Short mmCIF file of C-alpha atoms in Angstrom, two decimals:
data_model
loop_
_atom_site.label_atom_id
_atom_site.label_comp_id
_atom_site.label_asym_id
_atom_site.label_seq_id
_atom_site.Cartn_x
_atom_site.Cartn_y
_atom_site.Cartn_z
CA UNK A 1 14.17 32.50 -28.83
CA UNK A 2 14.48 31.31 -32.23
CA UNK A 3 13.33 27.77 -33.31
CA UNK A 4 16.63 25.82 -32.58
CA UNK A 5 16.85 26.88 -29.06
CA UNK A 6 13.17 25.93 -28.58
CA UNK A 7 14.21 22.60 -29.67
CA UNK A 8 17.49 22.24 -27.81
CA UNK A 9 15.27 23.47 -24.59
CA UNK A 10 12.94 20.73 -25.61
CA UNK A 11 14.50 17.47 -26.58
CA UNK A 12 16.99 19.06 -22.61
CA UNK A 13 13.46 18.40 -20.64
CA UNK A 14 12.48 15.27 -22.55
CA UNK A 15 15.74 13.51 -22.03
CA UNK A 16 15.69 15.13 -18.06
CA UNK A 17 12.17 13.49 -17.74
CA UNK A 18 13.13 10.19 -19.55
CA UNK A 19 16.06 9.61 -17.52
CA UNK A 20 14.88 10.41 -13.97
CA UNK A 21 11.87 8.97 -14.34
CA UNK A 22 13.05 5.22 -14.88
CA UNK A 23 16.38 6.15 -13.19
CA UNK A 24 14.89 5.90 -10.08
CA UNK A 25 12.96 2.72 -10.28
CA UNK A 26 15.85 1.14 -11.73
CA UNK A 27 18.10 2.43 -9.09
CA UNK A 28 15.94 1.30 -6.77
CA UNK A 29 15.32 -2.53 -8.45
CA UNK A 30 18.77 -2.65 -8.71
CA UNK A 31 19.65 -2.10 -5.37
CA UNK A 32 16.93 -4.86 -4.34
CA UNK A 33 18.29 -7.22 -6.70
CA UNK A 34 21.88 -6.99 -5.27
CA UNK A 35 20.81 -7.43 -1.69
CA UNK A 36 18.97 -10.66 -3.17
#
């Protein structure tokens, strides 16, 4: 795998991470702050 891959594969899995991470609490604060 040559470097640009390796960063492509890298910057994929931080921006996976980043985005389920808080997804889910803010899914989830969302839906709370709807209901009231």
């Amino acid at each position: 795998m040559d470097a640009m891959s390796e960063i492509f594969v890298l910057a994929l899995w931080i921006g996976l991470v980043f985005n389920a991470a808080p997804g889910a609490v803010f899914s989830e604060s969302l839906r709370r702050g709807v209901r009231g």
